[in-house]
DNA sequence: TGTACATCAGTGAACGCGCGTTCACTGATGTAC
DNA sequence: TGTACATCAGTGAACGCGCGTTCACTGATGTAC
């Protein structure tokens, strides 16, 4: 589908059609805006300007602002999924270690990509309908699936297989998500915790998750 | 300070000065707006209208919008603190049970007061400086202190006292905060988890926290 | 108790701003013959 | 290869809107004498 280069600014760089790949450029611009000025800086006009086009141009690629935001969230989930996939693929001594590595990768992703993370978990930015379609929640579902897999593997290895989504998955998710949120939302970083400290905390939290995953099958009373 | 009633709309209701207590009314109105329309619905003008005054009136009570938002967050932290105090005061069989009760109260507060919770943990709404002053972070610090106390009590009871803020506190906080966030931000409720399920999950998470608190003192390797 | 004055919480009009969105258009690209 | 046409990604002006904030003012409240 890509036509030949127009005049070729740089060798090897293609300018397929007019701008090239405005859609992608807009998503990247939007993410950068959030990185620099937080959620309030995420506007259609600013994204267009940063991408080097007029502020009406985005409407040829996104129905409205919510659709652009949804695309940013989607891109974020895609990146998270890749980060988790990498962590899951790394050699691990046991299913438990693999789950812990996944948890640490989750926290690390949030700390290193606060802009994406914030957009991903801000439902009011992209109201229902904006992100519809089968592929919209694809990356998010895929990322979640990796957690489910890792938890299931731990339970299987311990002789307590569980069908469907083990409750331990949600506990594990809550732990790392909470740690990431507290860091991004200020309380933790405001308390003077160094960025290095977050890694140590992540280890602590994932350790706790493992206990929770173990206990998740048993009655929780006590 | 409070003058006599003006004309007394309802028996026993005082109208101390002009409106009465506009400051409080504005904070309540702002919270209601968030409850009904989310963060985007939180505007100075709407809060003023809901409180029954012109949109310029709030400036006699708040320097700017950020100050109003900070007041809402403050009110939220005050309510959270009271909820945690109640949970901490309830009879408990052991420090461990008390900590678990605190964790459950935290999640319950978030689920029952999503509007406050959202404002409380949205740093970009009330930028640094807006909530300055010794009393600004008072309620938040007090609420956090209750968690620290409960964790410290558990460690003491287990013969492993720890000075300052035990690392287990942050782990415990991360767990319940993550659960609350995942619920409020949609993923969990979108997965079809019933409100009743959140309570069961909270029990699971607080159970996991206890293991983490135990492990927090020991080296986290392995 | 009554009068004069100071204080200050409200009003309403107005401001400038940036936003999302629409629209008629232009001109580059791709395609049919 | 060349011409005519259709498509569609961009432009730039314009729209209406709601926002936060300012300002001169009004009138109720509290206080001094």
Tab-separated table of C-alpha atoms (C1' of nucleotides) in Angstrom:
chain	number	residue	atom	x	y	z
A	1	UNK	CA	0.000	0.000	0.000
A	2	UNK	CA	2.896	2.364	0.619
A	3	UNK	CA	3.761	4.430	-2.447
A	4	UNK	CA	7.260	5.463	-3.393
A	5	UNK	CA	9.134	8.152	-1.525
A	6	UNK	CA	8.165	11.706	-2.342
A	7	UNK	CA	11.481	13.435	-2.133
A	8	UNK	CA	13.079	11.437	0.653
A	9	UNK	CA	14.195	13.673	3.489
A	10	UNK	CA	16.602	11.134	4.873
A	11	UNK	CA	17.958	8.037	3.227
A	12	UNK	CA	15.869	5.002	3.956
A	13	UNK	CA	13.012	7.031	5.387
A	14	UNK	CA	9.766	6.598	3.523
A	15	UNK	CA	6.998	9.128	3.164
A	16	UNK	CA	4.239	6.761	2.061
A	17	UNK	CA	1.370	9.154	1.738
A	18	UNK	CA	1.259	12.840	2.383
A	19	UNK	CA	2.510	13.092	5.928
A	20	UNK	CA	3.560	9.493	6.019
A	21	UNK	CA	1.978	7.850	9.006
A	22	UNK	CA	0.047	10.605	10.715
A	23	UNK	CA	-1.965	8.245	12.820
A	24	UNK	CA	1.096	6.797	14.472
A	25	UNK	CA	2.700	10.244	14.736
A	26	UNK	CA	-0.351	11.592	16.529
A	27	UNK	CA	-0.387	8.772	19.051
A	28	UNK	CA	3.294	9.312	19.769
A	29	UNK	CA	2.827	13.069	20.019
A	30	UNK	CA	-0.061	12.600	22.427
A	31	UNK	CA	2.020	10.312	24.625
A	32	UNK	CA	4.850	12.829	24.667
A	33	UNK	CA	2.460	15.580	25.675
A	34	UNK	CA	1.313	13.565	28.671
A	35	UNK	CA	4.916	12.796	29.563
A	36	UNK	CA	5.778	16.480	29.610
A	37	UNK	CA	2.670	18.151	30.967
A	38	UNK	CA	0.486	15.450	32.420
A	39	UNK	CA	-3.021	14.538	31.367
A	40	UNK	CA	-4.232	18.153	31.077
A	41	UNK	CA	-1.652	18.721	28.328
A	42	UNK	CA	-3.241	16.039	26.188
A	43	UNK	CA	-5.263	17.985	23.630
A	44	UNK	CA	-6.057	17.286	20.020
A	45	UNK	CA	-4.686	20.608	18.895
A	46	UNK	CA	-1.389	20.212	20.686
A	47	UNK	CA	-0.952	16.696	19.340
A	48	UNK	CA	-1.589	17.951	15.811
A	49	UNK	CA	0.857	20.798	16.217
A	50	UNK	CA	3.529	18.485	17.555
A	51	UNK	CA	2.973	16.136	14.641
A	52	UNK	CA	3.412	19.084	12.326
A	53	UNK	CA	-0.052	19.258	10.844
A	54	UNK	CA	-3.017	21.582	11.193
A	55	UNK	CA	-5.394	20.966	14.059
A	56	UNK	CA	-8.097	19.665	11.766
A	57	UNK	CA	-5.947	16.970	10.228
A	58	UNK	CA	-6.394	14.395	13.025
A	59	UNK	CA	-10.066	14.066	12.115
A	60	UNK	CA	-9.060	12.075	9.074
A	61	UNK	CA	-7.648	9.424	11.400
A	62	UNK	CA	-9.708	9.633	14.581
A	63	UNK	CA	-13.410	10.176	14.966
A	64	UNK	CA	-12.853	12.488	17.940
A	65	UNK	CA	-10.494	13.168	20.785
A	66	UNK	CA	-11.666	10.158	22.784
A	67	UNK	CA	-10.643	7.906	19.900
A	68	UNK	CA	-7.130	9.347	19.935
A	69	UNK	CA	-6.877	8.843	23.689
A	70	UNK	CA	-8.102	5.288	23.296
A	71	UNK	CA	-5.388	4.707	20.710
A	72	UNK	CA	-2.771	5.993	23.153
A	73	UNK	CA	-4.078	3.636	25.828
A	74	UNK	CA	-3.987	0.813	23.335
A	75	UNK	CA	-0.404	1.568	22.434
A	76	UNK	CA	0.405	1.588	26.144
A	77	UNK	CA	-1.165	-1.804	26.716
A	78	UNK	CA	0.740	-3.113	23.739
A	79	UNK	CA	4.007	-1.951	25.254
A	80	UNK	CA	3.094	-3.357	28.644
A	81	UNK	CA	2.263	-6.649	27.004
A	82	UNK	CA	5.648	-6.726	25.301
A	83	UNK	CA	7.413	-5.921	28.568
A	84	UNK	CA	5.563	-8.718	30.339
A	85	UNK	CA	6.253	-11.110	27.471
A	86	UNK	CA	9.936	-10.384	27.766
A	87	UNK	CA	9.864	-10.990	31.505
A	88	UNK	CA	7.944	-14.216	31.024
A	89	UNK	CA	10.364	-15.426	28.376
A	90	UNK	CA	13.437	-14.854	30.534
A	91	UNK	CA	14.900	-17.981	32.102
A	92	UNK	CA	13.476	-18.581	35.552
A	93	UNK	CA	14.214	-21.240	38.137
A	94	UNK	CA	10.560	-21.883	38.849
A	95	UNK	CA	7.010	-20.747	38.106
A	96	UNK	CA	7.138	-18.754	41.338
A	97	UNK	CA	10.204	-16.886	40.194
A	98	UNK	CA	8.635	-16.266	36.834
A	99	UNK	CA	5.544	-14.755	38.446
A	100	UNK	CA	7.705	-12.540	40.619
A	101	UNK	CA	9.643	-11.391	37.563
A	102	UNK	CA	6.374	-10.538	35.851
A	103	UNK	CA	5.292	-8.465	38.821
A	104	UNK	CA	8.531	-6.568	38.885
A	105	UNK	CA	8.274	-5.934	35.159
A	106	UNK	CA	4.800	-4.480	35.693
A	107	UNK	CA	6.035	-2.004	38.269
A	108	UNK	CA	9.076	-1.152	36.201
A	109	UNK	CA	6.895	-0.463	33.179
A	110	UNK	CA	4.762	1.957	35.173
A	111	UNK	CA	7.762	3.785	36.599
A	112	UNK	CA	9.449	4.067	33.219
A	113	UNK	CA	6.304	4.871	31.250
A	114	UNK	CA	4.175	6.971	33.598
A	115	UNK	CA	2.528	8.749	30.682
A	116	UNK	CA	1.200	5.583	29.098
A	117	UNK	CA	0.269	4.112	32.453
A	118	UNK	CA	-1.793	7.126	33.391
A	119	UNK	CA	-3.731	7.139	30.149
A	120	UNK	CA	-4.287	3.386	30.290
A	121	UNK	CA	-6.068	3.532	33.609
A	122	UNK	CA	-8.117	6.688	33.202
A	123	UNK	CA	-11.517	5.485	32.076
A	124	UNK	CA	-13.050	8.943	32.026
A	125	UNK	CA	-10.671	9.982	29.266
A	126	UNK	CA	-11.883	7.410	26.803
A	127	UNK	CA	-15.529	6.721	27.568
A	128	UNK	CA	-17.093	3.406	26.583
A	129	UNK	CA	-17.593	3.260	22.856
A	130	UNK	CA	-14.433	5.102	22.005
A	131	UNK	CA	-12.295	2.022	22.255
A	132	UNK	CA	-14.735	-0.440	20.819
A	133	UNK	CA	-13.863	-3.090	18.312
A	134	UNK	CA	-12.241	-6.447	18.770
A	135	UNK	CA	-8.671	-5.178	18.671
A	136	UNK	CA	-9.256	-2.276	21.048
A	137	UNK	CA	-9.029	-4.272	24.234
A	138	UNK	CA	-6.815	-6.836	22.586
A	139	UNK	CA	-3.456	-5.781	24.008
A	140	UNK	CA	-4.930	-5.221	27.456
A	141	UNK	CA	-6.506	-8.645	27.481
A	142	UNK	CA	-3.281	-10.187	26.245
A	143	UNK	CA	-1.258	-8.536	29.004
A	144	UNK	CA	-3.721	-9.719	31.613
A	145	UNK	CA	-3.568	-13.187	30.130
A	146	UNK	CA	0.149	-13.365	30.846
A	147	UNK	CA	-0.522	-12.764	34.521
A	148	UNK	CA	-3.195	-15.439	34.554
A	149	UNK	CA	-0.832	-17.885	32.908
A	150	UNK	CA	1.950	-17.240	35.382
A	151	UNK	CA	-0.352	-17.641	38.365
A	152	UNK	CA	-1.886	-20.782	36.933
A	153	UNK	CA	1.587	-22.229	36.431
A	154	UNK	CA	2.445	-21.598	40.071
A	155	UNK	CA	-0.701	-23.334	41.247
A	156	UNK	CA	-0.133	-26.251	38.894
A	157	UNK	CA	3.429	-26.658	40.127
A	158	UNK	CA	2.134	-26.783	43.666
A	159	UNK	CA	-0.383	-29.452	42.837
A	160	UNK	CA	-3.431	-27.229	43.171
A	161	UNK	CA	-4.612	-26.510	39.625
A	162	UNK	CA	-7.491	-24.117	39.279
A	163	UNK	CA	-9.775	-23.556	36.322
A	164	UNK	CA	-10.491	-20.173	34.797
A	165	UNK	CA	-8.946	-17.080	36.329
A	166	UNK	CA	-7.445	-17.939	39.715
A	167	UNK	CA	-8.316	-15.462	42.444
A	168	UNK	CA	-4.624	-15.156	43.124
A	169	UNK	CA	-4.261	-13.359	39.827
A	170	UNK	CA	-6.281	-10.431	41.032
A	171	UNK	CA	-4.403	-10.316	44.298
A	172	UNK	CA	-1.104	-10.286	42.445
A	173	UNK	CA	-2.360	-7.633	40.084
A	174	UNK	CA	-3.619	-5.492	42.956
A	175	UNK	CA	-0.250	-5.579	44.645
A	176	UNK	CA	1.845	-4.431	41.736
A	177	UNK	CA	-0.789	-2.053	40.445
A	178	UNK	CA	-1.106	-0.438	43.849
A	179	UNK	CA	2.610	-0.019	44.167
A	180	UNK	CA	2.775	1.557	40.721
A	181	UNK	CA	-0.184	3.845	41.445
A	182	UNK	CA	1.172	5.032	44.771
A	183	UNK	CA	4.426	5.848	43.071
A	184	UNK	CA	2.887	7.667	40.111
A	185	UNK	CA	0.261	9.484	42.146
A	186	UNK	CA	2.817	10.988	44.411
A	187	UNK	CA	2.370	9.602	47.914
A	188	UNK	CA	5.326	7.277	47.679
A	189	UNK	CA	7.675	9.541	45.794
A	190	UNK	CA	6.620	12.445	47.993
A	191	UNK	CA	7.651	10.422	51.021
A	192	UNK	CA	11.196	10.654	49.812
A	193	UNK	CA	11.432	7.107	48.529
A	194	UNK	CA	14.193	6.980	45.956
A	195	UNK	CA	13.516	5.435	42.557
A	196	UNK	CA	15.882	2.653	43.558
A	197	UNK	CA	13.677	1.938	46.554
A	198	UNK	CA	10.747	1.149	44.339
A	199	UNK	CA	12.598	-1.847	42.945
A	200	UNK	CA	13.195	-3.218	46.426
A	201	UNK	CA	9.554	-2.623	47.289
A	202	UNK	CA	8.496	-4.384	44.125
A	203	UNK	CA	10.449	-7.440	45.238
A	204	UNK	CA	8.734	-7.289	48.592
A	205	UNK	CA	5.296	-6.981	47.043
A	206	UNK	CA	5.793	-9.788	44.567
A	207	UNK	CA	6.992	-11.922	47.434
A	208	UNK	CA	3.759	-11.210	49.230
A	209	UNK	CA	1.808	-12.037	46.116
A	210	UNK	CA	3.273	-15.491	46.056
A	211	UNK	CA	1.956	-16.161	49.522
A	212	UNK	CA	-1.396	-14.820	48.447
A	213	UNK	CA	-1.476	-16.972	45.359
A	214	UNK	CA	-0.801	-19.952	47.558
A	215	UNK	CA	-3.528	-19.005	49.968
A	216	UNK	CA	-6.013	-17.995	47.316
A	217	UNK	CA	-7.366	-21.479	46.872
A	218	UNK	CA	-7.843	-22.114	50.545
A	219	UNK	CA	-10.680	-20.585	52.577
A	220	UNK	CA	-9.598	-17.115	53.525
A	221	UNK	CA	-11.028	-17.057	57.029
A	222	UNK	CA	-8.847	-17.042	60.069
B	1	UNK	CA	-18.429	34.050	65.580
B	2	UNK	CA	-21.807	32.763	64.447
B	3	UNK	CA	-24.402	35.511	64.472
B	4	UNK	CA	-28.071	34.919	65.171
B	5	UNK	CA	-30.303	33.306	62.592
B	6	UNK	CA	-31.438	35.573	59.783
B	7	UNK	CA	-34.923	34.345	59.180
B	8	UNK	CA	-34.449	30.672	59.946
B	9	UNK	CA	-35.488	28.504	57.028
B	10	UNK	CA	-35.818	25.390	59.127
B	11	UNK	CA	-35.997	25.119	62.874
B	12	UNK	CA	-32.618	24.578	64.404
B	13	UNK	CA	-30.762	25.490	61.221
B	14	UNK	CA	-28.452	28.424	61.638
B	15	UNK	CA	-27.494	30.878	58.954
B	16	UNK	CA	-24.450	32.363	60.635
B	17	UNK	CA	-23.314	34.821	58.045
B	18	UNK	CA	-24.726	35.555	54.646
B	19	UNK	CA	-24.869	32.143	53.049
B	20	UNK	CA	-24.004	30.401	56.244
B	21	UNK	CA	-21.042	28.196	55.595
B	22	UNK	CA	-20.256	28.635	51.938
B	23	UNK	CA	-16.830	27.111	52.217
B	24	UNK	CA	-18.195	23.821	53.455
B	25	UNK	CA	-21.085	23.957	50.992
B	26	UNK	CA	-18.676	24.406	48.109
B	27	UNK	CA	-16.555	21.449	49.135
B	28	UNK	CA	-19.639	19.277	49.417
B	29	UNK	CA	-20.973	20.511	46.094
B	30	UNK	CA	-17.650	19.781	44.421
B	31	UNK	CA	-17.626	16.251	45.811
B	32	UNK	CA	-21.153	15.677	44.571
B	33	UNK	CA	-20.202	16.882	41.123
B	34	UNK	CA	-17.405	14.348	40.939
B	35	UNK	CA	-19.749	11.651	42.179
B	36	UNK	CA	-22.205	12.407	39.411
B	37	UNK	CA	-20.041	13.331	36.454
B	38	UNK	CA	-16.514	12.316	37.281
B	39	UNK	CA	-13.485	14.540	37.508
B	40	UNK	CA	-14.311	16.527	34.357
B	41	UNK	CA	-17.520	17.718	36.027
B	42	UNK	CA	-15.568	19.355	38.819
B	43	UNK	CA	-15.557	23.044	37.887
B	44	UNK	CA	-15.631	26.135	40.042
B	45	UNK	CA	-18.673	27.485	38.293
B	46	UNK	CA	-20.677	24.313	38.686
B	47	UNK	CA	-19.768	24.062	42.356
B	48	UNK	CA	-20.884	27.648	42.917
B	49	UNK	CA	-24.144	27.070	41.088
B	50	UNK	CA	-24.856	23.949	43.107
B	51	UNK	CA	-24.153	25.828	46.314
B	52	UNK	CA	-26.619	28.475	45.183
B	53	UNK	CA	-24.243	31.390	44.743
B	54	UNK	CA	-22.801	33.268	41.816
B	55	UNK	CA	-19.701	31.861	40.211
B	56	UNK	CA	-17.498	34.607	41.612
B	57	UNK	CA	-18.454	33.954	45.213
B	58	UNK	CA	-16.043	31.067	45.797
B	59	UNK	CA	-13.115	33.432	45.444
B	60	UNK	CA	-13.890	34.790	48.874
B	61	UNK	CA	-13.112	31.352	50.287
B	62	UNK	CA	-10.566	29.815	47.943
B	63	UNK	CA	-7.636	31.447	46.236
B	64	UNK	CA	-8.331	29.537	43.047
B	65	UNK	CA	-9.771	26.306	41.731
B	66	UNK	CA	-6.778	24.261	42.855
B	67	UNK	CA	-7.404	25.388	46.416
B	68	UNK	CA	-10.989	24.143	46.248
B	69	UNK	CA	-9.853	20.818	44.863
B	70	UNK	CA	-7.246	20.560	47.600
B	71	UNK	CA	-9.980	21.164	50.157
B	72	UNK	CA	-12.027	18.343	48.660
B	73	UNK	CA	-9.028	16.026	48.874
B	74	UNK	CA	-8.500	17.111	52.443
B	75	UNK	CA	-12.089	16.359	53.330
B	76	UNK	CA	-11.663	12.952	51.702
B	77	UNK	CA	-8.571	12.159	53.725
B	78	UNK	CA	-10.415	13.236	56.846
B	79	UNK	CA	-13.217	10.817	56.096
B	80	UNK	CA	-10.773	8.040	55.297
B	81	UNK	CA	-8.995	8.717	58.543
B	82	UNK	CA	-12.248	8.450	60.457
B	83	UNK	CA	-13.125	5.187	58.699
B	84	UNK	CA	-9.733	3.731	59.569
B	85	UNK	CA	-10.012	4.969	63.143
B	86	UNK	CA	-13.316	3.192	63.487
B	87	UNK	CA	-11.846	-0.022	62.111
B	88	UNK	CA	-8.848	0.265	64.402
B	89	UNK	CA	-11.070	0.856	67.423
B	90	UNK	CA	-13.238	-2.190	66.809
B	91	UNK	CA	-12.468	-5.163	69.007
B	92	UNK	CA	-9.990	-7.498	67.368
B	93	UNK	CA	-8.548	-10.812	68.462
B	94	UNK	CA	-5.016	-9.837	67.542
B	95	UNK	CA	-2.856	-7.155	65.932
B	96	UNK	CA	-2.952	-9.218	62.765
B	97	UNK	CA	-6.721	-9.146	62.716
B	98	UNK	CA	-6.685	-5.457	63.393
B	99	UNK	CA	-4.396	-4.817	60.441
B	100	UNK	CA	-6.610	-6.917	58.214
B	101	UNK	CA	-9.671	-4.976	59.363
B	102	UNK	CA	-7.893	-1.745	58.540
B	103	UNK	CA	-7.114	-2.978	55.056
B	104	UNK	CA	-10.698	-3.973	54.458
B	105	UNK	CA	-11.883	-0.597	55.691
B	106	UNK	CA	-9.557	1.084	53.215
B	107	UNK	CA	-11.006	-0.793	50.271
B	108	UNK	CA	-14.537	-0.286	51.511
B	109	UNK	CA	-13.964	3.438	51.806
B	110	UNK	CA	-12.758	3.621	48.198
B	111	UNK	CA	-15.695	1.622	46.898
B	112	UNK	CA	-18.223	3.657	48.848
B	113	UNK	CA	-16.592	7.036	48.228
B	114	UNK	CA	-15.164	6.806	44.730
B	115	UNK	CA	-15.531	10.558	44.240
B	116	UNK	CA	-13.357	11.455	47.199
B	117	UNK	CA	-10.894	8.699	46.462
B	118	UNK	CA	-10.368	9.896	42.920
B	119	UNK	CA	-9.715	13.477	43.953
B	120	UNK	CA	-7.428	12.410	46.786
B	121	UNK	CA	-5.047	10.607	44.485
B	122	UNK	CA	-4.976	12.932	41.515
B	123	UNK	CA	-1.929	15.091	42.057
B	124	UNK	CA	-2.313	16.993	38.796
B	125	UNK	CA	-5.616	18.442	40.023
B	126	UNK	CA	-4.108	20.200	43.008
B	127	UNK	CA	-0.536	21.080	42.105
B	128	UNK	CA	2.060	21.531	44.831
B	129	UNK	CA	1.488	24.766	46.672
B	130	UNK	CA	-2.287	24.581	46.533
B	131	UNK	CA	-2.524	22.347	49.557
B	132	UNK	CA	0.266	23.854	51.536
B	133	UNK	CA	0.098	24.672	55.187
B	134	UNK	CA	0.452	22.431	58.210
B	135	UNK	CA	-3.143	21.277	58.257
B	136	UNK	CA	-3.310	20.529	54.544
B	137	UNK	CA	-1.623	17.173	54.698
B	138	UNK	CA	-2.735	16.597	58.251
B	139	UNK	CA	-5.581	14.175	57.649
B	140	UNK	CA	-3.611	12.271	55.040
B	141	UNK	CA	-0.651	11.892	57.349
B	142	UNK	CA	-2.932	10.856	60.183
B	143	UNK	CA	-4.589	8.168	58.072
B	144	UNK	CA	-1.228	6.852	56.997
B	145	UNK	CA	-0.104	6.858	60.610
B	146	UNK	CA	-2.865	4.430	61.500
B	147	UNK	CA	-1.541	1.957	58.977
B	148	UNK	CA	1.976	2.347	60.347
B	149	UNK	CA	0.719	1.765	63.884
B	150	UNK	CA	-1.151	-1.384	62.943
B	151	UNK	CA	1.814	-2.838	61.098
B	152	UNK	CA	4.168	-1.930	63.915
B	153	UNK	CA	1.845	-3.651	66.378
B	154	UNK	CA	1.920	-6.831	64.327
B	155	UNK	CA	5.701	-6.831	64.208
B	156	UNK	CA	5.939	-6.128	67.910
B	157	UNK	CA	3.550	-8.956	68.707
B	158	UNK	CA	5.705	-11.273	66.660
B	159	UNK	CA	8.817	-10.250	68.490
B	160	UNK	CA	10.386	-8.332	65.622
B	161	UNK	CA	9.947	-4.647	66.457
B	162	UNK	CA	11.074	-2.208	63.810
B	163	UNK	CA	11.840	1.472	64.146
B	164	UNK	CA	10.329	4.144	61.904
B	165	UNK	CA	8.027	3.136	59.090
B	166	UNK	CA	8.208	-0.625	58.556
B	167	UNK	CA	8.554	-1.638	54.915
B	168	UNK	CA	5.557	-3.877	55.432
B	169	UNK	CA	3.404	-0.777	55.716
B	170	UNK	CA	4.024	0.161	52.130
B	171	UNK	CA	3.376	-3.367	50.976
B	172	UNK	CA	0.099	-3.422	52.843
B	173	UNK	CA	-0.836	-0.045	51.485
B	174	UNK	CA	0.041	-1.096	47.943
B	175	UNK	CA	-2.209	-4.126	48.156
B	176	UNK	CA	-5.362	-2.390	49.287
B	177	UNK	CA	-4.706	0.703	47.205
B	178	UNK	CA	-4.195	-1.405	44.104
B	179	UNK	CA	-7.387	-3.301	44.709
B	180	UNK	CA	-9.289	-0.065	45.182
B	181	UNK	CA	-7.737	1.503	42.093
B	182	UNK	CA	-8.443	-1.469	39.864
B	183	UNK	CA	-12.021	-1.380	41.005
B	184	UNK	CA	-12.497	2.354	40.521
B	185	UNK	CA	-10.610	2.540	37.259
B	186	UNK	CA	-12.754	-0.059	35.662
B	187	UNK	CA	-10.698	-3.151	34.926
B	188	UNK	CA	-12.073	-5.110	37.828
B	189	UNK	CA	-15.667	-3.974	37.611
B	190	UNK	CA	-15.533	-4.331	33.834
B	191	UNK	CA	-14.531	-7.951	34.292
B	192	UNK	CA	-17.914	-8.583	35.771
B	193	UNK	CA	-16.774	-8.799	39.351
B	194	UNK	CA	-19.753	-8.071	41.567
B	195	UNK	CA	-19.465	-5.489	44.335
B	196	UNK	CA	-19.785	-8.346	46.786
B	197	UNK	CA	-16.753	-9.956	45.222
B	198	UNK	CA	-14.599	-6.998	46.072
B	199	UNK	CA	-15.103	-7.702	49.761
B	200	UNK	CA	-13.896	-11.272	49.340
B	201	UNK	CA	-10.936	-10.032	47.349
B	202	UNK	CA	-10.156	-7.512	50.042
B	203	UNK	CA	-9.970	-10.334	52.566
B	204	UNK	CA	-7.626	-12.210	50.280
B	205	UNK	CA	-5.402	-9.192	49.780
B	206	UNK	CA	-5.189	-8.309	53.435
B	207	UNK	CA	-4.320	-11.918	54.125
B	208	UNK	CA	-1.467	-11.617	51.676
B	209	UNK	CA	-0.359	-8.408	53.324
B	210	UNK	CA	0.071	-10.170	56.606
B	211	UNK	CA	2.515	-12.593	55.046
B	212	UNK	CA	4.311	-9.662	53.488
B	213	UNK	CA	4.501	-7.800	56.764
B	214	UNK	CA	6.050	-10.886	58.316
B	215	UNK	CA	8.543	-11.241	55.515
B	216	UNK	CA	9.291	-7.540	55.286
B	217	UNK	CA	11.995	-7.668	57.922
B	218	UNK	CA	13.769	-10.636	56.453
B	219	UNK	CA	16.004	-10.364	53.388
B	220	UNK	CA	13.765	-10.520	50.346
B	221	UNK	CA	16.008	-12.650	48.153
B	222	UNK	CA	15.290	-16.235	47.174
C	1	DT	C1'	-31.188	51.679	72.415
C	2	DG	C1'	-29.733	54.215	68.350
C	3	DT	C1'	-26.701	55.999	64.938
C	4	DA	C1'	-22.394	56.033	61.937
C	5	DC	C1'	-19.068	53.546	60.171
C	6	DA	C1'	-16.024	49.600	58.710
C	7	DT	C1'	-15.896	45.134	57.078
C	8	DC	C1'	-16.549	41.698	53.940
C	9	DA	C1'	-19.463	37.965	51.604
C	10	DG	C1'	-21.970	38.108	47.929
C	11	DT	C1'	-23.468	39.882	42.687
C	12	DG	C1'	-23.354	40.280	37.722
C	13	DA	C1'	-21.056	41.800	33.772
C	14	DA	C1'	-17.069	41.199	31.325
C	15	DC	C1'	-12.331	39.486	29.917
C	16	DG	C1'	-9.425	36.423	27.269
C	17	DC	C1'	-8.366	31.801	26.370
C	18	DG	C1'	-7.991	27.306	24.522
C	19	DC	C1'	-10.673	23.799	23.478
C	20	DG	C1'	-13.270	20.325	20.242
C	21	DT	C1'	-15.404	20.337	16.106
C	22	DT	C1'	-17.135	21.719	11.356
C	23	DC	C1'	-16.630	23.153	6.679
C	24	DA	C1'	-15.470	24.406	2.078
C	25	DC	C1'	-11.253	24.164	-0.076
C	26	DT	C1'	-6.756	22.542	-2.209
C	27	DG	C1'	-3.496	19.779	-3.911
C	28	DA	C1'	-0.966	15.435	-3.787
C	29	DT	C1'	-1.540	10.601	-4.797
C	30	DG	C1'	-3.369	6.542	-7.091
C	31	DT	C1'	-5.964	4.476	-10.982
C	32	DA	C1'	-8.421	3.657	-15.445
C	33	DC	C1'	-7.937	3.864	-20.063
D	1	DT	C1'	4.035	6.677	-21.618
D	2	DG	C1'	0.427	10.065	-21.276
D	3	DT	C1'	-3.888	12.019	-20.124
D	4	DA	C1'	-8.333	12.451	-17.338
D	5	DC	C1'	-10.423	11.493	-13.440
D	6	DA	C1'	-11.470	9.951	-8.574
D	7	DT	C1'	-9.921	9.753	-4.039
D	8	DC	C1'	-8.641	11.514	0.127
D	9	DA	C1'	-5.134	13.576	3.480
D	10	DG	C1'	-4.179	17.805	4.454
D	11	DT	C1'	-5.333	23.370	5.177
D	12	DG	C1'	-7.050	27.499	7.353
D	13	DA	C1'	-10.817	30.120	8.757
D	14	DA	C1'	-14.559	30.019	11.642
D	15	DC	C1'	-18.085	28.355	15.167
D	16	DG	C1'	-19.808	28.103	19.801
D	17	DC	C1'	-18.748	26.814	24.328
D	18	DG	C1'	-17.455	26.666	29.041
D	19	DC	C1'	-13.884	27.654	31.613
D	20	DG	C1'	-11.030	30.413	35.349
D	21	DT	C1'	-10.468	34.802	36.771
D	22	DT	C1'	-11.067	39.946	37.492
D	23	DC	C1'	-13.538	43.984	38.810
D	24	DA	C1'	-16.461	47.585	40.409
D	25	DC	C1'	-20.480	47.255	42.932
D	26	DT	C1'	-24.047	46.298	46.636
D	27	DG	C1'	-25.928	45.208	50.697
D	28	DA	C1'	-25.925	42.483	54.919
D	29	DT	C1'	-23.453	41.990	59.189
D	30	DG	C1'	-20.676	43.397	63.146
D	31	DT	C1'	-18.676	47.108	66.003
D	32	DA	C1'	-17.604	51.646	68.185
D	33	DC	C1'	-19.478	55.248	70.435
